[in-house]
Structure formats: structure tokens, C-alpha cells
Amino acid sequence: MSAWGQNGSARSCDGLLKRVEANDPALKELVILPLKTFGSKEVIRLAQCLRATSTKGRKNTHLVSLQASGHAIDDPSALEALGAALSSSSTCPTNTSRSINETGNDVFLEEIAIGDSSMGDEGVSALCRGLGEGTDLALKRVDLSWKGIGSDGLYAILRVLGNQKSLESLNLARNEKIGPFFDFLSVPSIPSASPLFPNLKHLDFSECQLNAKSCASLLRALSTATASVPEEDTRLNDAFIQTPPRGLALKLNSNDLSDALHTKDMMEVVLCGPLIEELHMSGCLLGDEGLRGIVDLCYNGTDSLQENDHG
């Protein structure tokens, strides 16, 4: 008999989900390995445990992390239900619906990684639709790397998570359909004078096929640079850039930064203040001209950039 059992029962998540439903205080981080069966039915079952209503709290008040990457969720409505559950538990009034654990503290799911490369725009848009725009969420760490996300899915993510003050880490690496160009300044729900992801500490857009113009617009959006900078003026003026101190670690590995002019625009934002502490650009096709421009800017720029990996 194999370690997983001849009848496949060892692949079932039933035992783990029963512990979630029983509000097991020892189960704070739920890790579903790819060899386990975790599909739409299991996601809906989990959502029912995390959802709060106007009359009762959540079944589970201990789970803070869900790690379930590598599982195909074929029904977008299951992802929408999960998003709605996370939204409801974060926003219900404390005197009626928020669930309290035995320590007397509110505990919410803070970390999520779910789905596989088949998730695509439809799946991630459904998840974001459930989370809802304008909702204050408890999520701190979101991993949606290698989910087949394109521009539509990214717009959905930015509309819902772009203003979240709780969000500290976002991984969107290996979503190659996002590139080559995405205008990060075109998200209508982000006020022009407000920075994208205001409290983010880690952001990964590696291997998303973004070009230099996209990366420059990302840096503009992360800063408080407003749309009042003329579009035809490709050089960024320091007067338009007022970055809040936060020391972001930004990964842009294996994107296309071969356009030296837009790469220089991007680096001017990086070096004008304390926004970026680490910048990773390995495999970005910088070329001699681009690298010379970066070296010149770094020589005359701020000392806030602690690590610059250009491979």
C-alpha cells in the first residue's frame, strides 16, 4: 500500500477541513500540498467556515494563513465565495458578528495563496469581486504568482487591493500575460494623489513580461506622483514626487528594461526618496546604455537604496 492509500483517501482534505470547522485552536496555518485534493467544493466549504453574518460570527476564529497554491479551482463562484467570506469577517460590526477567540482578540485570515496557472483573469476577478472594492480587509500577505493573470485580472487586483492599508506583501510573479505594457496610473479607484499600495513592504512583478514604460508607470503609481505630470514629458520632475518613507523591496526580475530612456525615468523615481530600499532587476536586458544610466543616477542619487540587483 502506498503512503497515500490505495483508495485515495489520503489525498482528501476532509480531515483538515473538519479541524477548521471545529475551530481547532492549534490549526492557525492551513497548508494544502499539491498532492491533496483541494478544488471548488473544498473552497466553498472553507468559505462557509470563514464567513460572518449579521446574526452570528464565524465558525473559525483561529485560522490566519491559507497556503493552497497549485490547486485548480474550476468554478469561479467558489473563489468569489471565499473572497466574500474574507470581506464579511473583516467588516462585520464588532458588537454582533466579529468572532472572538479564547484570548479575547479578533483573528482574521491574514495570508492567502490559492489557485494554479489555470486561474486566469476570470478566477482572480471573481476572488476580487468577492473581496469588494472599498472594503477594509485584514489581508497582509497575498500570493497570486503564476496564476495566468493578464491585464483584466491585474486591474481587478489593483482596484480591490491598491488602497489596502493592511497589505504588506504582494507576489504577482510569473504572470506573463500582464505585459508587455500595463499603465499602473490608469486604475480609476486609486486617487491620483494617493500612492498605490500605501503600506506595502514587498512587491514582486518578476517574469511578467513588463516593458520599461510599464515599470516606470508602476514606480510613479507607487509614489505620490500625480497624473499632472505631462504624459509627453518622459522625464520625471522631482517636484511631482513626494514618496512616503516605507523602504519597499521591489522585484522586477526578467522583465524587459532594454528601453534606456524609460528605465532612466523609473530609476529617477527610485532614487529621489526613501520609497524603494531594495530593487531586483536580474535578467532585465538592461544593456550597456541602460546600465550606464543607472550607474550615473545611483552616483548622484539618494542613499535610501540599500540593495540594487541588476544581474
PDB file of C-alpha atoms in Angstrom:
ATOM      1  CA  MET A   1       0.000   0.000   0.000  1.00  0.00           C
ATOM      2  CA  SER A   2       1.335   3.416  -0.942  1.00  0.00           C
ATOM      3  CA  ALA A   3       1.806   6.190   1.560  1.00  0.00           C
ATOM      4  CA  TRP A   4      -1.234   7.939   0.095  1.00  0.00           C
ATOM      5  CA  GLY A   5      -3.504   4.909   0.327  1.00  0.00           C
ATOM      6  CA  GLN A   6      -4.860   2.772  -2.463  1.00  0.00           C
ATOM      7  CA  ASN A   7      -8.311   4.301  -2.291  1.00  0.00           C
ATOM      8  CA  GLY A   8      -7.002   7.830  -2.486  1.00  0.00           C
ATOM      9  CA  SER A   9      -8.360   8.762   0.950  1.00  0.00           C
ATOM     10  CA  ALA A  10      -5.013  10.189   1.977  1.00  0.00           C
ATOM     11  CA  ARG A  11      -5.433  12.796  -0.752  1.00  0.00           C
ATOM     12  CA  SER A  12      -8.630  14.076   0.827  1.00  0.00           C
ATOM     13  CA  CYS A  13      -8.693  17.360   2.745  1.00  0.00           C
ATOM     14  CA  ASP A  14     -11.717  16.263   4.752  1.00  0.00           C
ATOM     15  CA  GLY A  15      -9.750  15.799   7.955  1.00  0.00           C
ATOM     16  CA  LEU A  16      -8.131  19.218   7.711  1.00  0.00           C
ATOM     17  CA  LEU A  17     -11.405  20.935   6.870  1.00  0.00           C
ATOM     18  CA  LYS A  18     -13.123  19.226   9.795  1.00  0.00           C
ATOM     19  CA  ARG A  19     -10.484  20.730  12.068  1.00  0.00           C
ATOM     20  CA  VAL A  20     -11.186  24.165  10.560  1.00  0.00           C
ATOM     21  CA  GLU A  21     -14.934  23.625  11.072  1.00  0.00           C
ATOM     22  CA  ALA A  22     -14.319  22.513  14.663  1.00  0.00           C
ATOM     23  CA  ASN A  23     -12.328  25.723  15.268  1.00  0.00           C
ATOM     24  CA  ASP A  24      -9.242  23.785  16.327  1.00  0.00           C
ATOM     25  CA  PRO A  25      -7.105  26.345  18.213  1.00  0.00           C
ATOM     26  CA  ALA A  26      -3.922  24.503  17.188  1.00  0.00           C
ATOM     27  CA  LEU A  27      -4.655  24.981  13.488  1.00  0.00           C
ATOM     28  CA  LYS A  28      -3.579  28.515  12.666  1.00  0.00           C
ATOM     29  CA  GLU A  29      -1.821  27.926   9.338  1.00  0.00           C
ATOM     30  CA  LEU A  30      -3.551  25.705   6.774  1.00  0.00           C
ATOM     31  CA  VAL A  31      -1.133  24.313   4.165  1.00  0.00           C
ATOM     32  CA  ILE A  32      -2.673  22.226   1.371  1.00  0.00           C
ATOM     33  CA  LEU A  33       0.026  20.381  -0.567  1.00  0.00           C
ATOM     34  CA  PRO A  34      -0.484  19.924  -4.344  1.00  0.00           C
ATOM     35  CA  LEU A  35      -0.928  16.164  -3.885  1.00  0.00           C
ATOM     36  CA  LYS A  36      -4.057  16.802  -1.844  1.00  0.00           C
ATOM     37  CA  THR A  37      -7.485  17.276  -3.411  1.00  0.00           C
ATOM     38  CA  PHE A  38      -8.500  20.887  -2.958  1.00  0.00           C
ATOM     39  CA  GLY A  39     -10.980  22.110  -5.566  1.00  0.00           C
ATOM     40  CA  SER A  40     -14.072  24.257  -5.784  1.00  0.00           C
ATOM     41  CA  LYS A  41     -16.118  22.183  -3.309  1.00  0.00           C
ATOM     42  CA  GLU A  42     -13.381  22.398  -0.706  1.00  0.00           C
ATOM     43  CA  VAL A  43     -13.000  26.159  -1.228  1.00  0.00           C
ATOM     44  CA  ILE A  44     -16.741  26.688  -0.696  1.00  0.00           C
ATOM     45  CA  ARG A  45     -16.619  24.565   2.439  1.00  0.00           C
ATOM     46  CA  LEU A  46     -13.723  26.645   3.765  1.00  0.00           C
ATOM     47  CA  ALA A  47     -15.522  29.873   2.884  1.00  0.00           C
ATOM     48  CA  GLN A  48     -18.519  28.789   4.955  1.00  0.00           C
ATOM     49  CA  CYS A  49     -16.220  28.500   7.987  1.00  0.00           C
ATOM     50  CA  LEU A  50     -14.748  31.956   7.495  1.00  0.00           C
ATOM     51  CA  ARG A  51     -17.886  33.856   6.585  1.00  0.00           C
ATOM     52  CA  ALA A  52     -19.550  36.047   9.191  1.00  0.00           C
ATOM     53  CA  THR A  53     -23.220  37.071   9.030  1.00  0.00           C
ATOM     54  CA  SER A  54     -25.253  39.829  10.662  1.00  0.00           C
ATOM     55  CA  THR A  55     -26.579  37.394  13.273  1.00  0.00           C
ATOM     56  CA  LYS A  56     -23.658  35.097  14.050  1.00  0.00           C
ATOM     57  CA  GLY A  57     -19.872  35.106  13.942  1.00  0.00           C
ATOM     58  CA  ARG A  58     -17.513  32.862  12.049  1.00  0.00           C
ATOM     59  CA  LYS A  59     -17.193  29.147  12.724  1.00  0.00           C
ATOM     60  CA  ASN A  60     -13.421  29.527  12.774  1.00  0.00           C
ATOM     61  CA  THR A  61     -11.660  32.188  14.822  1.00  0.00           C
ATOM     62  CA  HIS A  62      -8.082  30.867  14.745  1.00  0.00           C
ATOM     63  CA  LEU A  63      -7.014  30.473  11.117  1.00  0.00           C
ATOM     64  CA  VAL A  64      -4.614  33.203   9.987  1.00  0.00           C
ATOM     65  CA  SER A  65      -2.947  31.665   6.929  1.00  0.00           C
ATOM     66  CA  LEU A  66      -4.087  29.661   3.884  1.00  0.00           C
ATOM     67  CA  GLN A  67      -1.417  28.187   1.593  1.00  0.00           C
ATOM     68  CA  ALA A  68      -3.119  26.333  -1.258  1.00  0.00           C
ATOM     69  CA  SER A  69      -1.198  27.165  -4.431  1.00  0.00           C
ATOM     70  CA  GLY A  70      -1.032  24.538  -7.155  1.00  0.00           C
ATOM     71  CA  HIS A  71      -4.685  23.521  -6.987  1.00  0.00           C
ATOM     72  CA  ALA A  72      -7.080  24.092  -9.872  1.00  0.00           C
ATOM     73  CA  ILE A  73     -10.262  25.887  -8.786  1.00  0.00           C
ATOM     74  CA  ASP A  74     -12.531  25.330 -11.789  1.00  0.00           C
ATOM     75  CA  ASP A  75     -15.579  27.224 -10.503  1.00  0.00           C
ATOM     76  CA  PRO A  76     -15.017  30.994 -10.216  1.00  0.00           C
ATOM     77  CA  SER A  77     -18.036  31.266  -7.924  1.00  0.00           C
ATOM     78  CA  ALA A  78     -16.078  29.308  -5.298  1.00  0.00           C
ATOM     79  CA  LEU A  79     -13.324  31.921  -5.378  1.00  0.00           C
ATOM     80  CA  GLU A  80     -15.929  34.676  -5.180  1.00  0.00           C
ATOM     81  CA  ALA A  81     -17.453  32.967  -2.130  1.00  0.00           C
ATOM     82  CA  LEU A  82     -14.028  32.808  -0.469  1.00  0.00           C
ATOM     83  CA  GLY A  83     -13.434  36.497  -1.169  1.00  0.00           C
ATOM     84  CA  ALA A  84     -16.862  37.392   0.206  1.00  0.00           C
ATOM     85  CA  ALA A  85     -16.147  35.373   3.357  1.00  0.00           C
ATOM     86  CA  LEU A  86     -12.892  37.242   3.969  1.00  0.00           C
ATOM     87  CA  SER A  87     -14.633  40.548   3.329  1.00  0.00           C
ATOM     88  CA  SER A  88     -17.546  39.789   5.638  1.00  0.00           C
ATOM     89  CA  SER A  89     -15.344  38.728   8.535  1.00  0.00           C
ATOM     90  CA  SER A  90     -13.304  41.928   8.242  1.00  0.00           C
ATOM     91  CA  THR A  91     -16.223  44.340   8.059  1.00  0.00           C
ATOM     92  CA  CYS A  92     -18.944  42.984  10.353  1.00  0.00           C
ATOM     93  CA  PRO A  93     -19.673  45.146  13.443  1.00  0.00           C
ATOM     94  CA  THR A  94     -17.656  44.089  16.479  1.00  0.00           C
ATOM     95  CA  ASN A  95     -20.669  44.007  18.784  1.00  0.00           C
ATOM     96  CA  THR A  96     -22.627  41.491  16.692  1.00  0.00           C
ATOM     97  CA  SER A  97     -20.586  39.473  14.275  1.00  0.00           C
ATOM     98  CA  ARG A  98     -16.860  39.534  14.712  1.00  0.00           C
ATOM     99  CA  SER A  99     -15.690  36.253  16.138  1.00  0.00           C
ATOM    100  CA  ILE A 100     -13.503  36.318  19.211  1.00  0.00           C
ATOM    101  CA  ASN A 101     -11.098  33.540  20.134  1.00  0.00           C
ATOM    102  CA  GLU A 102     -10.321  32.433  23.656  1.00  0.00           C
ATOM    103  CA  THR A 103      -7.683  35.172  24.054  1.00  0.00           C
ATOM    104  CA  GLY A 104     -10.340  37.834  23.568  1.00  0.00           C
ATOM    105  CA  ASN A 105      -8.800  39.060  20.300  1.00  0.00           C
ATOM    106  CA  ASP A 106     -10.186  39.284  16.781  1.00  0.00           C
ATOM    107  CA  VAL A 107      -8.306  36.886  14.500  1.00  0.00           C
ATOM    108  CA  PHE A 108      -8.694  37.018  10.732  1.00  0.00           C
ATOM    109  CA  LEU A 109      -7.102  35.363   7.747  1.00  0.00           C
ATOM    110  CA  GLU A 110      -4.030  37.499   7.057  1.00  0.00           C
ATOM    111  CA  GLU A 111      -2.228  35.435   4.427  1.00  0.00           C
ATOM    112  CA  ILE A 112      -3.541  33.706   1.312  1.00  0.00           C
ATOM    113  CA  ALA A 113      -2.069  31.790  -1.612  1.00  0.00           C
ATOM    114  CA  ILE A 114      -4.585  29.927  -3.763  1.00  0.00           C
ATOM    115  CA  GLY A 115      -5.151  28.558  -7.260  1.00  0.00           C
ATOM    116  CA  ASP A 116      -2.886  27.454 -10.100  1.00  0.00           C
ATOM    117  CA  SER A 117      -1.932  28.683 -13.572  1.00  0.00           C
ATOM    118  CA  SER A 118      -5.451  27.954 -14.862  1.00  0.00           C
ATOM    119  CA  MET A 119      -6.981  30.530 -12.502  1.00  0.00           C
ATOM    120  CA  GLY A 120      -6.609  33.315 -15.069  1.00  0.00           C
ATOM    121  CA  ASP A 121      -8.405  36.643 -15.204  1.00  0.00           C
ATOM    122  CA  GLU A 122     -11.800  35.049 -14.622  1.00  0.00           C
ATOM    123  CA  GLY A 123     -10.742  33.366 -11.398  1.00  0.00           C
ATOM    124  CA  VAL A 124      -8.810  36.259  -9.893  1.00  0.00           C
ATOM    125  CA  SER A 125     -11.561  38.712 -10.882  1.00  0.00           C
ATOM    126  CA  ALA A 126     -14.095  36.503  -9.091  1.00  0.00           C
ATOM    127  CA  LEU A 127     -11.936  36.452  -5.948  1.00  0.00           C
ATOM    128  CA  CYS A 128     -11.600  40.242  -6.060  1.00  0.00           C
ATOM    129  CA  ARG A 129     -15.316  40.666  -6.729  1.00  0.00           C
ATOM    130  CA  GLY A 130     -15.986  38.765  -3.524  1.00  0.00           C
ATOM    131  CA  LEU A 131     -13.489  40.858  -1.575  1.00  0.00           C
ATOM    132  CA  GLY A 132     -15.191  44.004  -2.875  1.00  0.00           C
ATOM    133  CA  GLU A 133     -13.895  47.468  -3.671  1.00  0.00           C
ATOM    134  CA  GLY A 134     -13.638  49.923  -0.801  1.00  0.00           C
ATOM    135  CA  THR A 135     -13.577  47.190   1.852  1.00  0.00           C
ATOM    136  CA  ASP A 136     -11.034  47.392   4.670  1.00  0.00           C
ATOM    137  CA  LEU A 137      -9.539  43.909   4.692  1.00  0.00           C
ATOM    138  CA  ALA A 138      -7.340  42.112   7.201  1.00  0.00           C
ATOM    139  CA  LEU A 139      -5.108  40.617   4.499  1.00  0.00           C
ATOM    140  CA  LYS A 140      -1.396  41.296   4.977  1.00  0.00           C
ATOM    141  CA  ARG A 141       0.215  38.857   2.529  1.00  0.00           C
ATOM    142  CA  VAL A 142      -1.240  37.802  -0.837  1.00  0.00           C
ATOM    143  CA  ASP A 143       0.483  35.376  -3.222  1.00  0.00           C
ATOM    144  CA  LEU A 144      -1.048  35.181  -6.699  1.00  0.00           C
ATOM    145  CA  SER A 145       2.127  34.212  -8.529  1.00  0.00           C
ATOM    146  CA  TRP A 146       1.873  32.025 -11.652  1.00  0.00           C
ATOM    147  CA  LYS A 147      -1.910  32.236 -11.921  1.00  0.00           C
ATOM    148  CA  GLY A 148      -2.239  33.032 -15.639  1.00  0.00           C
ATOM    149  CA  ILE A 149      -3.266  36.609 -14.834  1.00  0.00           C
ATOM    150  CA  GLY A 150      -3.473  39.203 -17.619  1.00  0.00           C
ATOM    151  CA  SER A 151      -4.362  42.886 -17.689  1.00  0.00           C
ATOM    152  CA  ASP A 152      -8.029  42.369 -16.726  1.00  0.00           C
ATOM    153  CA  GLY A 153      -7.074  40.350 -13.676  1.00  0.00           C
ATOM    154  CA  LEU A 154      -4.439  42.878 -12.666  1.00  0.00           C
ATOM    155  CA  TYR A 155      -6.959  45.713 -12.919  1.00  0.00           C
ATOM    156  CA  ALA A 156      -9.234  43.760 -10.572  1.00  0.00           C
ATOM    157  CA  ILE A 157      -6.385  43.247  -8.094  1.00  0.00           C
ATOM    158  CA  LEU A 158      -5.383  46.906  -8.150  1.00  0.00           C
ATOM    159  CA  ARG A 159      -8.968  48.131  -7.728  1.00  0.00           C
ATOM    160  CA  VAL A 160      -9.513  45.973  -4.646  1.00  0.00           C
ATOM    161  CA  LEU A 161      -6.067  45.808  -3.026  1.00  0.00           C
ATOM    162  CA  GLY A 162      -4.472  49.027  -4.282  1.00  0.00           C
ATOM    163  CA  ASN A 163      -5.757  51.120  -1.367  1.00  0.00           C
ATOM    164  CA  GLN A 164      -5.487  48.476   1.350  1.00  0.00           C
ATOM    165  CA  LYS A 165      -3.531  49.810   4.306  1.00  0.00           C
ATOM    166  CA  SER A 166      -3.151  46.337   5.840  1.00  0.00           C
ATOM    167  CA  LEU A 167      -1.366  44.830   2.819  1.00  0.00           C
ATOM    168  CA  GLU A 168       2.361  44.297   3.383  1.00  0.00           C
ATOM    169  CA  SER A 169       3.342  41.770   0.710  1.00  0.00           C
ATOM    170  CA  LEU A 170       2.029  41.039  -2.799  1.00  0.00           C
ATOM    171  CA  ASN A 171       3.511  38.410  -5.111  1.00  0.00           C
ATOM    172  CA  LEU A 172       2.374  38.564  -8.750  1.00  0.00           C
ATOM    173  CA  ALA A 173       5.464  36.989 -10.298  1.00  0.00           C
ATOM    174  CA  ARG A 174       5.333  34.740 -13.392  1.00  0.00           C
ATOM    175  CA  ASN A 175       2.067  36.157 -14.733  1.00  0.00           C
ATOM    176  CA  GLU A 176       3.424  36.671 -18.237  1.00  0.00           C
ATOM    177  CA  LYS A 177       0.108  37.786 -19.764  1.00  0.00           C
ATOM    178  CA  ILE A 178       0.277  41.085 -17.856  1.00  0.00           C
ATOM    179  CA  GLY A 179       2.923  42.509 -20.229  1.00  0.00           C
ATOM    180  CA  PRO A 180       4.274  43.987 -22.293  1.00  0.00           C
ATOM    181  CA  PHE A 181       2.518  47.244 -21.356  1.00  0.00           C
ATOM    182  CA  PHE A 182       0.278  47.982 -18.414  1.00  0.00           C
ATOM    183  CA  ASP A 183      -0.476  51.527 -17.274  1.00  0.00           C
ATOM    184  CA  PHE A 184      -0.455  51.463 -13.469  1.00  0.00           C
ATOM    185  CA  LEU A 185      -1.650  55.072 -13.388  1.00  0.00           C
ATOM    186  CA  SER A 186      -4.936  54.224 -15.101  1.00  0.00           C
ATOM    187  CA  VAL A 187      -6.735  52.499 -12.214  1.00  0.00           C
ATOM    188  CA  PRO A 188      -9.789  54.704 -11.524  1.00  0.00           C
ATOM    189  CA  SER A 189     -10.294  53.654  -7.905  1.00  0.00           C
ATOM    190  CA  ILE A 190      -6.838  54.932  -6.892  1.00  0.00           C
ATOM    191  CA  PRO A 191      -6.926  58.709  -6.223  1.00  0.00           C
ATOM    192  CA  SER A 192      -4.321  60.494  -8.316  1.00  0.00           C
ATOM    193  CA  ALA A 193      -2.595  61.998  -5.267  1.00  0.00           C
ATOM    194  CA  SER A 194      -2.510  58.707  -3.329  1.00  0.00           C
ATOM    195  CA  PRO A 195       0.220  56.094  -3.648  1.00  0.00           C
ATOM    196  CA  LEU A 196      -0.577  52.594  -4.848  1.00  0.00           C
ATOM    197  CA  PHE A 197      -0.260  50.017  -2.031  1.00  0.00           C
ATOM    198  CA  PRO A 198       0.447  52.660   0.650  1.00  0.00           C
ATOM    199  CA  ASN A 199       1.982  50.340   3.271  1.00  0.00           C
ATOM    200  CA  LEU A 200       3.423  47.588   1.097  1.00  0.00           C
ATOM    201  CA  LYS A 201       6.891  46.275   2.030  1.00  0.00           C
ATOM    202  CA  HIS A 202       7.380  43.535  -0.586  1.00  0.00           C
ATOM    203  CA  LEU A 203       6.174  43.590  -4.218  1.00  0.00           C
ATOM    204  CA  ASP A 204       7.123  41.029  -6.855  1.00  0.00           C
ATOM    205  CA  PHE A 205       6.421  41.541 -10.556  1.00  0.00           C
ATOM    206  CA  SER A 206       9.218  39.263 -11.782  1.00  0.00           C
ATOM    207  CA  GLU A 207       8.722  37.445 -15.107  1.00  0.00           C
ATOM    208  CA  CYS A 208       5.580  39.382 -16.055  1.00  0.00           C
ATOM    209  CA  GLN A 209       6.923  40.453 -19.468  1.00  0.00           C
ATOM    210  CA  LEU A 210       6.613  44.125 -18.482  1.00  0.00           C
ATOM    211  CA  ASN A 211       8.483  46.677 -20.552  1.00  0.00           C
ATOM    212  CA  ALA A 212      10.368  49.690 -19.213  1.00  0.00           C
ATOM    213  CA  LYS A 213       7.444  52.073 -19.769  1.00  0.00           C
ATOM    214  CA  SER A 214       5.213  49.811 -17.652  1.00  0.00           C
ATOM    215  CA  CYS A 215       7.792  49.691 -14.867  1.00  0.00           C
ATOM    216  CA  ALA A 216       8.143  53.474 -14.962  1.00  0.00           C
ATOM    217  CA  SER A 217       4.370  53.859 -14.578  1.00  0.00           C
ATOM    218  CA  LEU A 218       4.467  51.368 -11.678  1.00  0.00           C
ATOM    219  CA  LEU A 219       7.058  53.460  -9.872  1.00  0.00           C
ATOM    220  CA  ARG A 220       5.012  56.607 -10.494  1.00  0.00           C
ATOM    221  CA  ALA A 221       1.931  54.905  -9.056  1.00  0.00           C
ATOM    222  CA  LEU A 222       3.817  53.636  -6.004  1.00  0.00           C
ATOM    223  CA  SER A 223       4.982  57.161  -5.291  1.00  0.00           C
ATOM    224  CA  THR A 224       2.557  60.051  -4.862  1.00  0.00           C
ATOM    225  CA  ALA A 225       3.459  61.394  -8.295  1.00  0.00           C
ATOM    226  CA  THR A 226       0.197  62.592  -9.798  1.00  0.00           C
ATOM    227  CA  ALA A 227      -1.193  62.445 -13.281  1.00  0.00           C
ATOM    228  CA  SER A 228      -0.451  66.165 -13.571  1.00  0.00           C
ATOM    229  CA  VAL A 229       2.974  65.236 -14.921  1.00  0.00           C
ATOM    230  CA  PRO A 230       2.588  65.736 -18.692  1.00  0.00           C
ATOM    231  CA  GLU A 231       2.376  62.384 -20.466  1.00  0.00           C
ATOM    232  CA  GLU A 232       4.727  63.589 -23.186  1.00  0.00           C
ATOM    233  CA  ASP A 233       7.311  64.530 -20.561  1.00  0.00           C
ATOM    234  CA  THR A 234       9.037  61.191 -20.109  1.00  0.00           C
ATOM    235  CA  ARG A 235      11.451  62.573 -17.537  1.00  0.00           C
ATOM    236  CA  LEU A 236      10.011  62.720 -14.035  1.00  0.00           C
ATOM    237  CA  ASN A 237      10.295  66.008 -12.198  1.00  0.00           C
ATOM    238  CA  ASP A 238      11.204  65.817  -8.508  1.00  0.00           C
ATOM    239  CA  ALA A 239       8.541  68.442  -7.769  1.00  0.00           C
ATOM    240  CA  PHE A 240       5.835  65.880  -8.570  1.00  0.00           C
ATOM    241  CA  ILE A 241       7.301  63.121  -6.421  1.00  0.00           C
ATOM    242  CA  GLN A 242       6.742  63.049  -2.678  1.00  0.00           C
ATOM    243  CA  THR A 243       7.304  59.499  -1.566  1.00  0.00           C
ATOM    244  CA  PRO A 244       6.329  58.394   1.937  1.00  0.00           C
ATOM    245  CA  PRO A 245       9.099  56.598   3.846  1.00  0.00           C
ATOM    246  CA  ARG A 246       8.443  52.866   3.680  1.00  0.00           C
ATOM    247  CA  GLY A 247      11.523  51.019   2.298  1.00  0.00           C
ATOM    248  CA  LEU A 248       9.806  48.823  -0.298  1.00  0.00           C
ATOM    249  CA  ALA A 249      11.550  45.717  -1.654  1.00  0.00           C
ATOM    250  CA  LEU A 250      10.604  45.611  -5.356  1.00  0.00           C
ATOM    251  CA  LYS A 251      11.371  42.651  -7.626  1.00  0.00           C
ATOM    252  CA  LEU A 252      11.277  43.217 -11.383  1.00  0.00           C
ATOM    253  CA  ASN A 253      13.498  40.300 -12.418  1.00  0.00           C
ATOM    254  CA  SER A 254      13.325  39.032 -16.017  1.00  0.00           C
ATOM    255  CA  ASN A 255      11.245  41.879 -17.423  1.00  0.00           C
ATOM    256  CA  ASP A 256      12.286  43.952 -20.452  1.00  0.00           C
ATOM    257  CA  LEU A 257      14.150  47.097 -19.410  1.00  0.00           C
ATOM    258  CA  SER A 258      16.006  47.466 -22.703  1.00  0.00           C
ATOM    259  CA  ASP A 259      14.472  50.920 -23.306  1.00  0.00           C
ATOM    260  CA  ALA A 260      17.125  53.066 -21.654  1.00  0.00           C
ATOM    261  CA  LEU A 261      15.019  56.255 -21.561  1.00  0.00           C
ATOM    262  CA  HIS A 262      12.047  54.759 -19.702  1.00  0.00           C
ATOM    263  CA  THR A 263      14.404  52.785 -17.454  1.00  0.00           C
ATOM    264  CA  LYS A 264      16.057  56.074 -16.520  1.00  0.00           C
ATOM    265  CA  ASP A 265      12.627  57.559 -15.788  1.00  0.00           C
ATOM    266  CA  MET A 266      11.944  54.633 -13.473  1.00  0.00           C
ATOM    267  CA  MET A 267      15.274  54.984 -11.694  1.00  0.00           C
ATOM    268  CA  GLU A 268      14.717  58.698 -11.118  1.00  0.00           C
ATOM    269  CA  VAL A 269      11.677  57.794  -9.017  1.00  0.00           C
ATOM    270  CA  VAL A 270      13.631  55.084  -7.213  1.00  0.00           C
ATOM    271  CA  LEU A 271      16.464  57.413  -6.325  1.00  0.00           C
ATOM    272  CA  CYS A 272      14.540  60.577  -5.438  1.00  0.00           C
ATOM    273  CA  GLY A 273      13.481  59.403  -1.973  1.00  0.00           C
ATOM    274  CA  PRO A 274      13.056  56.545   0.519  1.00  0.00           C
ATOM    275  CA  LEU A 275      10.303  54.700  -1.388  1.00  0.00           C
ATOM    276  CA  ILE A 276      12.493  51.798  -2.584  1.00  0.00           C
ATOM    277  CA  GLU A 277      15.036  50.109  -0.317  1.00  0.00           C
ATOM    278  CA  GLU A 278      15.704  47.021  -2.452  1.00  0.00           C
ATOM    279  CA  LEU A 279      15.426  46.803  -6.232  1.00  0.00           C
ATOM    280  CA  HIS A 280      15.932  43.483  -8.043  1.00  0.00           C
ATOM    281  CA  MET A 281      16.390  43.602 -11.820  1.00  0.00           C
ATOM    282  CA  SER A 282      18.224  40.394 -12.740  1.00  0.00           C
ATOM    283  CA  GLY A 283      17.791  39.293 -16.363  1.00  0.00           C
ATOM    284  CA  CYS A 284      16.149  42.564 -17.437  1.00  0.00           C
ATOM    285  CA  LEU A 285      18.095  43.138 -20.691  1.00  0.00           C
ATOM    286  CA  LEU A 286      19.460  46.450 -19.446  1.00  0.00           C
ATOM    287  CA  GLY A 287      22.292  46.651 -21.966  1.00  0.00           C
ATOM    288  CA  ASP A 288      25.342  48.902 -21.729  1.00  0.00           C
ATOM    289  CA  GLU A 289      23.429  52.160 -22.217  1.00  0.00           C
ATOM    290  CA  GLY A 290      20.805  51.319 -19.616  1.00  0.00           C
ATOM    291  CA  LEU A 291      23.392  50.174 -17.106  1.00  0.00           C
ATOM    292  CA  ARG A 292      25.456  53.336 -17.600  1.00  0.00           C
ATOM    293  CA  GLY A 293      22.362  55.447 -16.991  1.00  0.00           C
ATOM    294  CA  ILE A 294      21.592  53.588 -13.768  1.00  0.00           C
ATOM    295  CA  VAL A 295      25.180  53.915 -12.536  1.00  0.00           C
ATOM    296  CA  ASP A 296      25.160  57.657 -13.237  1.00  0.00           C
ATOM    297  CA  LEU A 297      21.884  58.134 -11.395  1.00  0.00           C
ATOM    298  CA  CYS A 298      22.973  55.997  -8.440  1.00  0.00           C
ATOM    299  CA  TYR A 299      26.199  58.001  -8.145  1.00  0.00           C
ATOM    300  CA  ASN A 300      24.244  61.252  -7.826  1.00  0.00           C
ATOM    301  CA  GLY A 301      21.118  59.872  -6.117  1.00  0.00           C
ATOM    302  CA  THR A 302      19.805  59.133  -2.644  1.00  0.00           C
ATOM    303  CA  ASP A 303      21.395  56.679  -0.223  1.00  0.00           C
ATOM    304  CA  SER A 304      17.993  55.097   0.605  1.00  0.00           C
ATOM    305  CA  LEU A 305      18.521  52.317  -1.956  1.00  0.00           C
ATOM    306  CA  GLN A 306      20.281  49.662   0.122  1.00  0.00           C
ATOM    307  CA  GLU A 307      20.340  46.885  -2.488  1.00  0.00           C
ATOM    308  CA  ASN A 308      20.277  47.101  -6.270  1.00  0.00           C
ATOM    309  CA  ASP A 309      20.490  43.740  -8.021  1.00  0.00           C
ATOM    310  CA  HIS A 310      20.675  44.169 -11.784  1.00  0.00           C
ATOM    311  CA  GLY A 311      22.228  40.789 -12.544  1.00  0.00           C
TER     312      GLY A 311
END
